[in-house]
Amino acid sequence: MSTAQISTPPKLQLDGLMLRYAVLVGLIAAASIGFGIANENFYSLTNLGILLRSISVLFLVSMGMTFVMLTGGIDLSVGSNVAFSGGVGVVALTTTGSATAGFVAALLAGMAIGWVNGFFIGRLRLSAFMVTLATFALARGLALVIYGADSINVDNGAFLWLGGTSWGNLPVVIPFVAMVFIALSVVLYRTVFGREVYATGSNFNTAFVLGRRPERTLIWVYILTGFLAGLSAIITVGRVSSGQPWTGLYLEFDAITAVILGGTALAGGRGRLLGTILGVLLYGIIINGLVLTGTNPFLQSLIKGLILLGVVLLDTFTQKGRAT
């Protein structure tokens, strides 16, 4: 594999990705029409606001997961990290009375879990699945200890602003997520770090031989994911006006599904943030529509599982097609 092949994002594969995006847009339209027919309230401004607010956290976490999966890794700890960093932020807020202290504490807590993941995966070369499975349990356990297995109410207006404020029917968090998307797109496609992310996912050992530092890239990728988990925790607390120990339950499942649905390869080295956004939007519309139509919650879990199984099979067959 040449240096050029692993040093830049896979631009030559854009035709295939654009076809994937066109299919996703078509599915989004079809799902929207279908649920709109099934329930006239689907198109109401109130429901659209609920939909956008509910998937804002999934947008952030999935963008972090995209970076992780581009390196060929996975992060099973993000949901637990949202609960843990939210707990740290709420405790800092209630102890000091300062929203700034709460914000900083939540972000640092999320980044700390990310650093632990990155150190063990990047520096010690341990399995991403096993390391993040361990921190999945660790962060959730710490959250339960912090909260005492009970919620903590928050009434600080500044701390609740990002997750709980709307301009009319538009949640403030949506323009914020859009700005994060733009910033991360610049990082991924216009910086050396972004090229390192693709290089690490394309071939870790080759990148190392060519003088790159893929282990350092992995550490920073997981720290970035932890930072986004901290942001998600702040937004989540703002949405419900409280910190809760079971926040983010199964969030990693939803993020992985959305990222693969958006075309990011499980093996790493291929994918773009635009696909992730489309994947999150489609996934969010399906879940919102199922809730709105009164679908049995157990059946909703079944449908989620079938979606993930389907996109994994699609990714597997796509990879086989590229290899032949």
PDB file of C-alpha atoms in Angstrom:
ATOM      1  CA  MET A   1       0.000   0.000   0.000  1.00  0.00           C
ATOM      2  CA  SER A   2       1.493   3.336  -1.015  1.00  0.00           C
ATOM      3  CA  THR A   3       1.801   6.447   1.097  1.00  0.00           C
ATOM      4  CA  ALA A   4      -0.777   8.252  -1.039  1.00  0.00           C
ATOM      5  CA  GLN A   5      -3.332   5.522  -0.424  1.00  0.00           C
ATOM      6  CA  ILE A   6      -3.316   5.882   3.338  1.00  0.00           C
ATOM      7  CA  SER A   7      -2.560   9.568   3.806  1.00  0.00           C
ATOM      8  CA  THR A   8      -5.773  11.066   2.423  1.00  0.00           C
ATOM      9  CA  PRO A   9      -9.497  10.389   2.750  1.00  0.00           C
ATOM     10  CA  PRO A  10     -10.750   7.896   0.133  1.00  0.00           C
ATOM     11  CA  LYS A  11     -11.874  10.404  -2.503  1.00  0.00           C
ATOM     12  CA  LEU A  12     -11.974   7.829  -5.299  1.00  0.00           C
ATOM     13  CA  GLN A  13     -14.769   5.979  -3.520  1.00  0.00           C
ATOM     14  CA  LEU A  14     -17.119   8.976  -3.457  1.00  0.00           C
ATOM     15  CA  ASP A  15     -19.294   7.617  -6.271  1.00  0.00           C
ATOM     16  CA  GLY A  16     -20.222   4.599  -4.172  1.00  0.00           C
ATOM     17  CA  LEU A  17     -20.760   6.747  -1.099  1.00  0.00           C
ATOM     18  CA  MET A  18     -22.912   9.220  -3.003  1.00  0.00           C
ATOM     19  CA  LEU A  19     -25.088   6.324  -4.157  1.00  0.00           C
ATOM     20  CA  ARG A  20     -25.354   5.228  -0.519  1.00  0.00           C
ATOM     21  CA  TYR A  21     -26.349   8.763   0.492  1.00  0.00           C
ATOM     22  CA  ALA A  22     -28.946   8.960  -2.274  1.00  0.00           C
ATOM     23  CA  VAL A  23     -30.475   5.704  -1.007  1.00  0.00           C
ATOM     24  CA  LEU A  24     -30.494   7.071   2.557  1.00  0.00           C
ATOM     25  CA  VAL A  25     -32.219  10.267   1.435  1.00  0.00           C
ATOM     26  CA  GLY A  26     -34.811   8.158  -0.370  1.00  0.00           C
ATOM     27  CA  LEU A  27     -35.373   6.024   2.730  1.00  0.00           C
ATOM     28  CA  ILE A  28     -35.689   9.149   4.891  1.00  0.00           C
ATOM     29  CA  ALA A  29     -38.339  10.506   2.536  1.00  0.00           C
ATOM     30  CA  ALA A  30     -40.175   7.174   2.389  1.00  0.00           C
ATOM     31  CA  ALA A  31     -40.127   6.768   6.184  1.00  0.00           C
ATOM     32  CA  SER A  32     -41.348  10.339   6.676  1.00  0.00           C
ATOM     33  CA  ILE A  33     -44.215   9.880   4.228  1.00  0.00           C
ATOM     34  CA  GLY A  34     -45.171   6.528   5.722  1.00  0.00           C
ATOM     35  CA  PHE A  35     -45.232   7.730   9.312  1.00  0.00           C
ATOM     36  CA  GLY A  36     -46.978  10.942   8.222  1.00  0.00           C
ATOM     37  CA  ILE A  37     -49.777   8.849   6.730  1.00  0.00           C
ATOM     38  CA  ALA A  38     -49.910   6.592   9.802  1.00  0.00           C
ATOM     39  CA  ASN A  39     -50.123   9.535  12.215  1.00  0.00           C
ATOM     40  CA  GLU A  40     -50.968  13.077  11.151  1.00  0.00           C
ATOM     41  CA  ASN A  41     -49.103  14.475  14.165  1.00  0.00           C
ATOM     42  CA  PHE A  42     -45.792  13.282  12.703  1.00  0.00           C
ATOM     43  CA  TYR A  43     -45.447  16.520  10.698  1.00  0.00           C
ATOM     44  CA  SER A  44     -46.501  18.807  13.528  1.00  0.00           C
ATOM     45  CA  LEU A  45     -43.958  21.418  14.604  1.00  0.00           C
ATOM     46  CA  THR A  46     -44.171  20.075  18.143  1.00  0.00           C
ATOM     47  CA  ASN A  47     -43.222  16.553  17.074  1.00  0.00           C
ATOM     48  CA  LEU A  48     -40.475  17.787  14.750  1.00  0.00           C
ATOM     49  CA  GLY A  49     -39.025  19.730  17.685  1.00  0.00           C
ATOM     50  CA  ILE A  50     -39.207  16.603  19.862  1.00  0.00           C
ATOM     51  CA  LEU A  51     -37.567  14.543  17.115  1.00  0.00           C
ATOM     52  CA  LEU A  52     -34.684  16.976  16.613  1.00  0.00           C
ATOM     53  CA  ARG A  53     -34.112  17.419  20.327  1.00  0.00           C
ATOM     54  CA  SER A  54     -34.206  13.666  20.965  1.00  0.00           C
ATOM     55  CA  ILE A  55     -31.590  12.857  18.304  1.00  0.00           C
ATOM     56  CA  SER A  56     -29.251  15.775  19.084  1.00  0.00           C
ATOM     57  CA  VAL A  57     -27.290  13.647  21.551  1.00  0.00           C
ATOM     58  CA  LEU A  58     -27.202  10.763  19.071  1.00  0.00           C
ATOM     59  CA  PHE A  59     -25.821  13.180  16.445  1.00  0.00           C
ATOM     60  CA  LEU A  60     -22.920  14.158  18.721  1.00  0.00           C
ATOM     61  CA  VAL A  61     -22.105  10.666  19.950  1.00  0.00           C
ATOM     62  CA  SER A  62     -22.349   9.216  16.435  1.00  0.00           C
ATOM     63  CA  MET A  63     -19.912  11.785  15.058  1.00  0.00           C
ATOM     64  CA  GLY A  64     -17.420  10.712  17.716  1.00  0.00           C
ATOM     65  CA  MET A  65     -18.138   7.066  16.912  1.00  0.00           C
ATOM     66  CA  THR A  66     -17.411   7.833  13.256  1.00  0.00           C
ATOM     67  CA  PHE A  67     -13.883   8.928  14.131  1.00  0.00           C
ATOM     68  CA  VAL A  68     -13.422   5.784  16.223  1.00  0.00           C
ATOM     69  CA  MET A  69     -14.717   3.430  13.539  1.00  0.00           C
ATOM     70  CA  LEU A  70     -12.644   5.137  10.842  1.00  0.00           C
ATOM     71  CA  THR A  71      -9.610   3.928  12.799  1.00  0.00           C
ATOM     72  CA  GLY A  72     -11.007   0.393  12.782  1.00  0.00           C
ATOM     73  CA  GLY A  73     -12.086   0.570  16.430  1.00  0.00           C
ATOM     74  CA  ILE A  74     -15.306   0.671  18.390  1.00  0.00           C
ATOM     75  CA  ASP A  75     -16.462   2.364  21.596  1.00  0.00           C
ATOM     76  CA  LEU A  76     -19.001   0.527  23.730  1.00  0.00           C
ATOM     77  CA  SER A  77     -18.571   2.947  26.632  1.00  0.00           C
ATOM     78  CA  VAL A  78     -20.136   6.115  25.208  1.00  0.00           C
ATOM     79  CA  GLY A  79     -23.565   5.643  26.774  1.00  0.00           C
ATOM     80  CA  SER A  80     -22.099   4.954  30.203  1.00  0.00           C
ATOM     81  CA  ASN A  81     -19.695   7.852  29.719  1.00  0.00           C
ATOM     82  CA  VAL A  82     -22.637  10.206  29.133  1.00  0.00           C
ATOM     83  CA  ALA A  83     -24.126   9.090  32.457  1.00  0.00           C
ATOM     84  CA  PHE A  84     -20.797   9.358  34.295  1.00  0.00           C
ATOM     85  CA  SER A  85     -19.732  12.743  32.929  1.00  0.00           C
ATOM     86  CA  GLY A  86     -23.241  14.085  33.524  1.00  0.00           C
ATOM     87  CA  GLY A  87     -23.029  12.964  37.145  1.00  0.00           C
ATOM     88  CA  VAL A  88     -19.652  14.625  37.622  1.00  0.00           C
ATOM     89  CA  GLY A  89     -20.953  17.830  36.038  1.00  0.00           C
ATOM     90  CA  VAL A  90     -24.103  17.909  38.174  1.00  0.00           C
ATOM     91  CA  VAL A  91     -22.145  17.279  41.388  1.00  0.00           C
ATOM     92  CA  ALA A  92     -19.678  20.045  40.481  1.00  0.00           C
ATOM     93  CA  LEU A  93     -22.607  22.351  39.722  1.00  0.00           C
ATOM     94  CA  THR A  94     -24.470  21.667  42.975  1.00  0.00           C
ATOM     95  CA  THR A  95     -21.275  21.865  45.036  1.00  0.00           C
ATOM     96  CA  THR A  96     -19.978  25.160  43.627  1.00  0.00           C
ATOM     97  CA  GLY A  97     -23.168  26.750  42.319  1.00  0.00           C
ATOM     98  CA  SER A  98     -21.235  27.604  39.143  1.00  0.00           C
ATOM     99  CA  ALA A  99     -22.537  26.492  35.742  1.00  0.00           C
ATOM    100  CA  THR A 100     -19.038  26.980  34.314  1.00  0.00           C
ATOM    101  CA  ALA A 101     -17.592  24.556  36.864  1.00  0.00           C
ATOM    102  CA  GLY A 102     -20.295  22.054  35.935  1.00  0.00           C
ATOM    103  CA  PHE A 103     -19.569  22.384  32.221  1.00  0.00           C
ATOM    104  CA  VAL A 104     -15.820  21.975  32.664  1.00  0.00           C
ATOM    105  CA  ALA A 105     -16.193  19.038  35.049  1.00  0.00           C
ATOM    106  CA  ALA A 106     -18.525  17.178  32.682  1.00  0.00           C
ATOM    107  CA  LEU A 107     -16.212  17.684  29.703  1.00  0.00           C
ATOM    108  CA  LEU A 108     -13.087  16.668  31.630  1.00  0.00           C
ATOM    109  CA  ALA A 109     -14.813  13.578  33.024  1.00  0.00           C
ATOM    110  CA  GLY A 110     -15.859  12.475  29.544  1.00  0.00           C
ATOM    111  CA  MET A 111     -12.361  13.089  28.201  1.00  0.00           C
ATOM    112  CA  ALA A 112     -10.851  11.117  31.088  1.00  0.00           C
ATOM    113  CA  ILE A 113     -12.798   7.992  30.128  1.00  0.00           C
ATOM    114  CA  GLY A 114     -11.796   8.639  26.525  1.00  0.00           C
ATOM    115  CA  TRP A 115      -8.135   8.883  27.522  1.00  0.00           C
ATOM    116  CA  VAL A 116      -8.315   5.575  29.394  1.00  0.00           C
ATOM    117  CA  ASN A 117      -9.781   3.934  26.294  1.00  0.00           C
ATOM    118  CA  GLY A 118      -7.200   5.528  24.007  1.00  0.00           C
ATOM    119  CA  PHE A 119      -4.238   4.665  26.217  1.00  0.00           C
ATOM    120  CA  PHE A 120      -5.080   0.985  26.518  1.00  0.00           C
ATOM    121  CA  ILE A 121      -6.108   0.633  22.875  1.00  0.00           C
ATOM    122  CA  GLY A 122      -3.499   2.866  21.245  1.00  0.00           C
ATOM    123  CA  ARG A 123      -0.481   2.616  23.509  1.00  0.00           C
ATOM    124  CA  LEU A 124      -0.893  -0.929  24.855  1.00  0.00           C
ATOM    125  CA  ARG A 125      -2.533  -2.270  21.659  1.00  0.00           C
ATOM    126  CA  LEU A 126      -5.350  -4.037  23.485  1.00  0.00           C
ATOM    127  CA  SER A 127      -8.656  -4.968  21.871  1.00  0.00           C
ATOM    128  CA  ALA A 128     -10.961  -1.959  21.464  1.00  0.00           C
ATOM    129  CA  PHE A 129     -13.949  -4.213  22.083  1.00  0.00           C
ATOM    130  CA  MET A 130     -12.622  -5.545  25.393  1.00  0.00           C
ATOM    131  CA  VAL A 131     -11.250  -2.227  26.667  1.00  0.00           C
ATOM    132  CA  THR A 132     -14.419  -0.270  25.959  1.00  0.00           C
ATOM    133  CA  LEU A 133     -16.534  -3.119  27.333  1.00  0.00           C
ATOM    134  CA  ALA A 134     -14.582  -2.714  30.582  1.00  0.00           C
ATOM    135  CA  THR A 135     -15.011   1.072  30.652  1.00  0.00           C
ATOM    136  CA  PHE A 136     -18.683   0.573  29.760  1.00  0.00           C
ATOM    137  CA  ALA A 137     -19.091  -1.193  33.119  1.00  0.00           C
ATOM    138  CA  LEU A 138     -16.636   1.117  34.923  1.00  0.00           C
ATOM    139  CA  ALA A 139     -18.300   4.385  33.865  1.00  0.00           C
ATOM    140  CA  ARG A 140     -21.817   3.094  34.572  1.00  0.00           C
ATOM    141  CA  GLY A 141     -20.727   1.866  37.998  1.00  0.00           C
ATOM    142  CA  LEU A 142     -19.150   5.236  38.789  1.00  0.00           C
ATOM    143  CA  ALA A 143     -22.351   6.969  37.678  1.00  0.00           C
ATOM    144  CA  LEU A 144     -24.421   4.812  40.035  1.00  0.00           C
ATOM    145  CA  VAL A 145     -22.028   5.595  42.884  1.00  0.00           C
ATOM    146  CA  ILE A 146     -22.132   9.341  42.159  1.00  0.00           C
ATOM    147  CA  TYR A 147     -25.911   9.465  41.980  1.00  0.00           C
ATOM    148  CA  GLY A 148     -26.524   6.911  44.715  1.00  0.00           C
ATOM    149  CA  ALA A 149     -28.735   5.162  42.125  1.00  0.00           C
ATOM    150  CA  ASP A 150     -31.109   8.146  42.255  1.00  0.00           C
ATOM    151  CA  SER A 151     -31.595  11.259  40.103  1.00  0.00           C
ATOM    152  CA  ILE A 152     -30.409  14.756  41.077  1.00  0.00           C
ATOM    153  CA  ASN A 153     -32.633  17.690  40.138  1.00  0.00           C
ATOM    154  CA  VAL A 154     -31.017  20.711  38.462  1.00  0.00           C
ATOM    155  CA  ASP A 155     -32.541  24.189  38.370  1.00  0.00           C
ATOM    156  CA  ASN A 156     -29.567  26.268  37.218  1.00  0.00           C
ATOM    157  CA  GLY A 157     -30.815  28.106  34.117  1.00  0.00           C
ATOM    158  CA  ALA A 158     -27.383  28.529  32.560  1.00  0.00           C
ATOM    159  CA  PHE A 159     -26.572  24.823  32.851  1.00  0.00           C
ATOM    160  CA  LEU A 160     -29.969  23.828  31.435  1.00  0.00           C
ATOM    161  CA  TRP A 161     -29.915  26.372  28.585  1.00  0.00           C
ATOM    162  CA  LEU A 162     -28.274  24.303  25.834  1.00  0.00           C
ATOM    163  CA  GLY A 163     -30.423  21.234  26.258  1.00  0.00           C
ATOM    164  CA  GLY A 164     -33.684  22.825  27.300  1.00  0.00           C
ATOM    165  CA  THR A 165     -34.109  26.081  25.368  1.00  0.00           C
ATOM    166  CA  SER A 166     -35.943  26.505  22.051  1.00  0.00           C
ATOM    167  CA  TRP A 167     -36.341  29.390  19.609  1.00  0.00           C
ATOM    168  CA  GLY A 168     -39.995  28.848  18.815  1.00  0.00           C
ATOM    169  CA  ASN A 169     -40.168  25.184  17.818  1.00  0.00           C
ATOM    170  CA  LEU A 170     -36.443  25.002  16.994  1.00  0.00           C
ATOM    171  CA  PRO A 171     -34.323  23.618  19.841  1.00  0.00           C
ATOM    172  CA  VAL A 172     -31.175  25.694  20.400  1.00  0.00           C
ATOM    173  CA  VAL A 173     -29.148  22.498  20.440  1.00  0.00           C
ATOM    174  CA  ILE A 174     -29.751  21.876  16.703  1.00  0.00           C
ATOM    175  CA  PRO A 175     -27.741  24.916  15.438  1.00  0.00           C
ATOM    176  CA  PHE A 176     -25.129  23.971  18.053  1.00  0.00           C
ATOM    177  CA  VAL A 177     -24.881  20.414  16.691  1.00  0.00           C
ATOM    178  CA  ALA A 178     -24.631  21.845  13.166  1.00  0.00           C
ATOM    179  CA  MET A 179     -21.645  23.974  14.236  1.00  0.00           C
ATOM    180  CA  VAL A 180     -20.000  20.926  15.825  1.00  0.00           C
ATOM    181  CA  PHE A 181     -20.552  19.009  12.583  1.00  0.00           C
ATOM    182  CA  ILE A 182     -18.858  21.779  10.566  1.00  0.00           C
ATOM    183  CA  ALA A 183     -15.931  21.949  12.997  1.00  0.00           C
ATOM    184  CA  LEU A 184     -15.408  18.169  12.972  1.00  0.00           C
ATOM    185  CA  SER A 185     -15.670  18.098   9.165  1.00  0.00           C
ATOM    186  CA  VAL A 186     -12.859  20.640   8.949  1.00  0.00           C
ATOM    187  CA  VAL A 187     -10.771  18.562  11.365  1.00  0.00           C
ATOM    188  CA  LEU A 188     -11.398  15.320   9.473  1.00  0.00           C
ATOM    189  CA  TYR A 189     -10.982  16.562   5.899  1.00  0.00           C
ATOM    190  CA  ARG A 190      -8.690  19.589   6.166  1.00  0.00           C
ATOM    191  CA  THR A 191      -6.095  18.751   8.824  1.00  0.00           C
ATOM    192  CA  VAL A 192      -3.147  16.428   9.288  1.00  0.00           C
ATOM    193  CA  PHE A 193      -4.997  14.783  12.167  1.00  0.00           C
ATOM    194  CA  GLY A 194      -7.860  13.853   9.845  1.00  0.00           C
ATOM    195  CA  ARG A 195      -5.442  12.236   7.388  1.00  0.00           C
ATOM    196  CA  GLU A 196      -3.891  10.340  10.296  1.00  0.00           C
ATOM    197  CA  VAL A 197      -7.329   9.005  11.254  1.00  0.00           C
ATOM    198  CA  TYR A 198      -7.868   7.559   7.785  1.00  0.00           C
ATOM    199  CA  ALA A 199      -4.295   6.257   7.649  1.00  0.00           C
ATOM    200  CA  THR A 200      -4.665   4.459  10.988  1.00  0.00           C
ATOM    201  CA  GLY A 201      -7.855   2.767   9.839  1.00  0.00           C
ATOM    202  CA  SER A 202      -6.443   1.820   6.445  1.00  0.00           C
ATOM    203  CA  ASN A 203      -3.434  -0.010   7.844  1.00  0.00           C
ATOM    204  CA  PHE A 204      -2.116   0.553  11.376  1.00  0.00           C
ATOM    205  CA  ASN A 205       1.202  -1.223  10.865  1.00  0.00           C
ATOM    206  CA  THR A 206       1.951   0.440   7.536  1.00  0.00           C
ATOM    207  CA  ALA A 207       1.187   3.841   9.010  1.00  0.00           C
ATOM    208  CA  PHE A 208       3.612   3.102  11.835  1.00  0.00           C
ATOM    209  CA  VAL A 209       6.371   1.970   9.459  1.00  0.00           C
ATOM    210  CA  LEU A 210       5.953   5.143   7.401  1.00  0.00           C
ATOM    211  CA  GLY A 211       6.813   7.237  10.449  1.00  0.00           C
ATOM    212  CA  ARG A 212       3.302   8.148  11.554  1.00  0.00           C
ATOM    213  CA  ARG A 213       2.142   7.829  15.151  1.00  0.00           C
ATOM    214  CA  PRO A 214      -1.106   5.833  14.909  1.00  0.00           C
ATOM    215  CA  GLU A 215      -1.061   5.038  18.627  1.00  0.00           C
ATOM    216  CA  ARG A 216      -1.122   8.761  19.412  1.00  0.00           C
ATOM    217  CA  THR A 217      -3.910   9.262  16.875  1.00  0.00           C
ATOM    218  CA  LEU A 218      -5.984   6.589  18.608  1.00  0.00           C
ATOM    219  CA  ILE A 219      -5.556   8.257  21.988  1.00  0.00           C
ATOM    220  CA  TRP A 220      -6.765  11.602  20.641  1.00  0.00           C
ATOM    221  CA  VAL A 221      -9.665  10.001  18.758  1.00  0.00           C
ATOM    222  CA  TYR A 222     -10.977   8.418  21.953  1.00  0.00           C
ATOM    223  CA  ILE A 223     -10.414  11.646  23.893  1.00  0.00           C
ATOM    224  CA  LEU A 224     -12.472  13.455  21.228  1.00  0.00           C
ATOM    225  CA  THR A 225     -15.224  10.868  21.616  1.00  0.00           C
ATOM    226  CA  GLY A 226     -15.131  11.391  25.384  1.00  0.00           C
ATOM    227  CA  PHE A 227     -15.375  15.151  24.896  1.00  0.00           C
ATOM    228  CA  LEU A 228     -18.480  14.688  22.756  1.00  0.00           C
ATOM    229  CA  ALA A 229     -19.916  12.365  25.415  1.00  0.00           C
ATOM    230  CA  GLY A 230     -19.403  15.169  27.944  1.00  0.00           C
ATOM    231  CA  LEU A 231     -21.220  17.618  25.675  1.00  0.00           C
ATOM    232  CA  SER A 232     -24.006  15.083  25.262  1.00  0.00           C
ATOM    233  CA  ALA A 233     -24.277  14.774  29.038  1.00  0.00           C
ATOM    234  CA  ILE A 234     -24.754  18.541  29.399  1.00  0.00           C
ATOM    235  CA  ILE A 235     -27.465  18.497  26.741  1.00  0.00           C
ATOM    236  CA  THR A 236     -29.187  15.498  28.317  1.00  0.00           C
ATOM    237  CA  VAL A 237     -29.308  17.136  31.746  1.00  0.00           C
ATOM    238  CA  GLY A 238     -30.737  20.264  30.109  1.00  0.00           C
ATOM    239  CA  ARG A 239     -33.481  18.259  28.394  1.00  0.00           C
ATOM    240  CA  VAL A 240     -34.799  16.598  31.565  1.00  0.00           C
ATOM    241  CA  SER A 241     -33.658  19.167  34.185  1.00  0.00           C
ATOM    242  CA  SER A 242     -31.925  16.457  36.184  1.00  0.00           C
ATOM    243  CA  GLY A 243     -28.964  14.133  36.207  1.00  0.00           C
ATOM    244  CA  GLN A 244     -29.852  10.445  36.050  1.00  0.00           C
ATOM    245  CA  PRO A 245     -27.663   7.357  36.526  1.00  0.00           C
ATOM    246  CA  TRP A 246     -29.308   5.414  33.690  1.00  0.00           C
ATOM    247  CA  THR A 247     -28.850   8.166  31.108  1.00  0.00           C
ATOM    248  CA  GLY A 248     -27.430   6.933  27.792  1.00  0.00           C
ATOM    249  CA  LEU A 249     -28.577   3.345  28.207  1.00  0.00           C
ATOM    250  CA  TYR A 250     -28.082   1.550  24.849  1.00  0.00           C
ATOM    251  CA  LEU A 251     -26.816   4.800  23.311  1.00  0.00           C
ATOM    252  CA  GLU A 252     -23.704   3.012  22.015  1.00  0.00           C
ATOM    253  CA  PHE A 253     -25.984   0.553  20.208  1.00  0.00           C
ATOM    254  CA  ASP A 254     -27.882   3.379  18.494  1.00  0.00           C
ATOM    255  CA  ALA A 255     -24.665   5.215  17.561  1.00  0.00           C
ATOM    256  CA  ILE A 256     -23.003   2.158  16.041  1.00  0.00           C
ATOM    257  CA  THR A 257     -26.152   1.389  14.050  1.00  0.00           C
ATOM    258  CA  ALA A 258     -26.400   4.942  12.710  1.00  0.00           C
ATOM    259  CA  VAL A 259     -22.705   5.124  11.777  1.00  0.00           C
ATOM    260  CA  ILE A 260     -22.719   1.824   9.880  1.00  0.00           C
ATOM    261  CA  LEU A 261     -26.020   2.794   8.260  1.00  0.00           C
ATOM    262  CA  GLY A 262     -24.271   5.957   7.045  1.00  0.00           C
ATOM    263  CA  GLY A 263     -21.603   3.957   5.230  1.00  0.00           C
ATOM    264  CA  THR A 264     -18.633   3.938   7.611  1.00  0.00           C
ATOM    265  CA  ALA A 265     -16.817   0.612   7.248  1.00  0.00           C
ATOM    266  CA  LEU A 266     -16.495  -1.689  10.252  1.00  0.00           C
ATOM    267  CA  ALA A 267     -12.932  -2.439   9.151  1.00  0.00           C
ATOM    268  CA  GLY A 268     -12.002   1.262   9.202  1.00  0.00           C
ATOM    269  CA  GLY A 269     -10.521   3.642   6.648  1.00  0.00           C
ATOM    270  CA  ARG A 270     -13.760   4.416   4.789  1.00  0.00           C
ATOM    271  CA  GLY A 271     -16.673   6.691   5.641  1.00  0.00           C
ATOM    272  CA  ARG A 272     -17.700  10.309   6.024  1.00  0.00           C
ATOM    273  CA  LEU A 273     -19.554  12.419   8.556  1.00  0.00           C
ATOM    274  CA  LEU A 274     -22.316  13.295   6.081  1.00  0.00           C
ATOM    275  CA  GLY A 275     -23.291   9.644   5.912  1.00  0.00           C
ATOM    276  CA  THR A 276     -23.413   9.499   9.695  1.00  0.00           C
ATOM    277  CA  ILE A 277     -25.764  12.501   9.828  1.00  0.00           C
ATOM    278  CA  LEU A 278     -28.078  10.858   7.291  1.00  0.00           C
ATOM    279  CA  GLY A 279     -27.904   7.564   9.193  1.00  0.00           C
ATOM    280  CA  VAL A 280     -28.812   9.283  12.463  1.00  0.00           C
ATOM    281  CA  LEU A 281     -31.687  11.141  10.817  1.00  0.00           C
ATOM    282  CA  LEU A 282     -33.143   7.965   9.283  1.00  0.00           C
ATOM    283  CA  TYR A 283     -32.721   6.002  12.492  1.00  0.00           C
ATOM    284  CA  GLY A 284     -34.258   8.807  14.554  1.00  0.00           C
ATOM    285  CA  ILE A 285     -37.250   9.122  12.221  1.00  0.00           C
ATOM    286  CA  ILE A 286     -37.905   5.387  12.446  1.00  0.00           C
ATOM    287  CA  ILE A 287     -37.761   5.346  16.252  1.00  0.00           C
ATOM    288  CA  ASN A 288     -39.851   8.521  16.561  1.00  0.00           C
ATOM    289  CA  GLY A 289     -42.416   7.138  14.135  1.00  0.00           C
ATOM    290  CA  LEU A 290     -42.652   3.846  16.011  1.00  0.00           C
ATOM    291  CA  VAL A 291     -43.260   5.689  19.282  1.00  0.00           C
ATOM    292  CA  LEU A 292     -45.788   8.031  17.701  1.00  0.00           C
ATOM    293  CA  THR A 293     -47.756   5.157  16.209  1.00  0.00           C
ATOM    294  CA  GLY A 294     -47.876   3.354  19.562  1.00  0.00           C
ATOM    295  CA  THR A 295     -45.706   0.411  18.555  1.00  0.00           C
ATOM    296  CA  ASN A 296     -45.038  -2.051  21.370  1.00  0.00           C
ATOM    297  CA  PRO A 297     -41.705  -1.098  23.074  1.00  0.00           C
ATOM    298  CA  PHE A 298     -40.507  -4.708  22.888  1.00  0.00           C
ATOM    299  CA  LEU A 299     -41.208  -4.723  19.165  1.00  0.00           C
ATOM    300  CA  GLN A 300     -39.220  -1.486  18.880  1.00  0.00           C
ATOM    301  CA  SER A 301     -36.173  -3.265  20.333  1.00  0.00           C
ATOM    302  CA  LEU A 302     -36.681  -6.098  17.846  1.00  0.00           C
ATOM    303  CA  ILE A 303     -36.791  -3.617  14.963  1.00  0.00           C
ATOM    304  CA  LYS A 304     -33.618  -1.904  16.214  1.00  0.00           C
ATOM    305  CA  GLY A 305     -31.851  -5.252  16.295  1.00  0.00           C
ATOM    306  CA  LEU A 306     -33.006  -6.115  12.789  1.00  0.00           C
ATOM    307  CA  ILE A 307     -31.791  -2.742  11.494  1.00  0.00           C
ATOM    308  CA  LEU A 308     -28.334  -3.276  13.006  1.00  0.00           C
ATOM    309  CA  LEU A 309     -28.153  -6.836  11.665  1.00  0.00           C
ATOM    310  CA  GLY A 310     -29.163  -5.612   8.230  1.00  0.00           C
ATOM    311  CA  VAL A 311     -26.585  -2.821   8.034  1.00  0.00           C
ATOM    312  CA  VAL A 312     -23.812  -5.121   9.306  1.00  0.00           C
ATOM    313  CA  LEU A 313     -24.667  -7.644   6.589  1.00  0.00           C
ATOM    314  CA  LEU A 314     -24.739  -4.826   4.026  1.00  0.00           C
ATOM    315  CA  ASP A 315     -21.312  -3.611   5.164  1.00  0.00           C
ATOM    316  CA  THR A 316     -19.909  -7.156   5.060  1.00  0.00           C
ATOM    317  CA  PHE A 317     -21.124  -7.800   1.517  1.00  0.00           C
ATOM    318  CA  THR A 318     -19.873  -4.356   0.433  1.00  0.00           C
ATOM    319  CA  GLN A 319     -16.421  -5.143   1.768  1.00  0.00           C
ATOM    320  CA  LYS A 320     -16.381  -8.510  -0.007  1.00  0.00           C
ATOM    321  CA  GLY A 321     -17.372  -6.801  -3.226  1.00  0.00           C
ATOM    322  CA  ARG A 322     -14.467  -4.356  -2.903  1.00  0.00           C
ATOM    323  CA  ALA A 323     -12.020  -7.178  -2.194  1.00  0.00           C
ATOM    324  CA  THR A 324     -12.928  -9.152  -5.319  1.00  0.00           C
TER     325      THR A 324
END
